[in-house]
Amino acid sequence: MAEEEAGGAAGGEAAAPTGGEATSAGGYDYRKVHNYPLIKFSDMNEEMRVEAMELCVTACEKHASSNEAAAKMIKETMDKKFGASWHAVVGEGYGFEVTHEVKNMMYMFFGGTMAICLWKCA
């Protein structure tokens, strides 16, 4: 779910967009890479959203080589802080459709293509 940026050039020559990276095929990758947390959706209150975002960043940095360990850390910490039945998905290239309690869902990106979906349901 990366955002795309249009690139163009005058005179028929391909110009490299700002921030684009050359690919092995000689083209350019137009996806934006975010090095900061980017919340795509959240219905949490401000306090919970900030705590959840910081927790997700910490878990992804601590367990950079294991998405499962990061998801487990996020889930267990949220269960302790905000009550049971939290669920976490950490990874790249997935879709989802979930039923969640109102004011208890967040979907964010971190480190470019890493996505975290966090929600609570009974």
mmCIF file of C-alpha atoms in Angstrom, residues 48 51 55 72-87 118 120:
data_model
loop_
_atom_site.group_PDB
_atom_site.id
_atom_site.type_symbol
_atom_site.label_atom_id
_atom_site.label_comp_id
_atom_site.label_asym_id
_atom_site.label_seq_id
_atom_site.Cartn_x
_atom_site.Cartn_y
_atom_site.Cartn_z
ATOM 1 C CA MET A 48 -3.914 5.443 23.484
ATOM 2 C CA GLU A 51 1.230 4.878 23.385
ATOM 3 C CA LEU A 55 5.021 0.573 21.336
ATOM 4 C CA LYS A 72 3.718 -10.842 20.256
ATOM 5 C CA MET A 73 5.377 -7.979 22.140
ATOM 6 C CA ILE A 74 2.748 -5.499 20.890
ATOM 7 C CA LYS A 75 -0.174 -7.788 21.751
ATOM 8 C CA GLU A 76 1.055 -8.701 25.236
ATOM 9 C CA THR A 77 1.860 -5.099 26.159
ATOM 10 C CA MET A 78 -1.503 -3.805 24.931
ATOM 11 C CA ASP A 79 -3.291 -6.593 26.856
ATOM 12 C CA LYS A 80 -1.547 -5.489 30.069
ATOM 13 C CA LYS A 81 -2.115 -1.745 29.568
ATOM 14 C CA PHE A 82 -5.618 -1.671 28.071
ATOM 15 C CA GLY A 83 -7.261 -5.003 28.928
ATOM 16 C CA ALA A 84 -7.438 -8.347 27.146
ATOM 17 C CA SER A 85 -8.264 -9.369 23.576
ATOM 18 C CA TRP A 86 -5.828 -7.245 21.532
ATOM 19 C CA HIS A 87 -4.633 -8.585 18.184
ATOM 20 C CA LEU A 118 -3.598 -3.420 15.858
ATOM 21 C CA LYS A 120 -9.174 -5.073 20.091
#
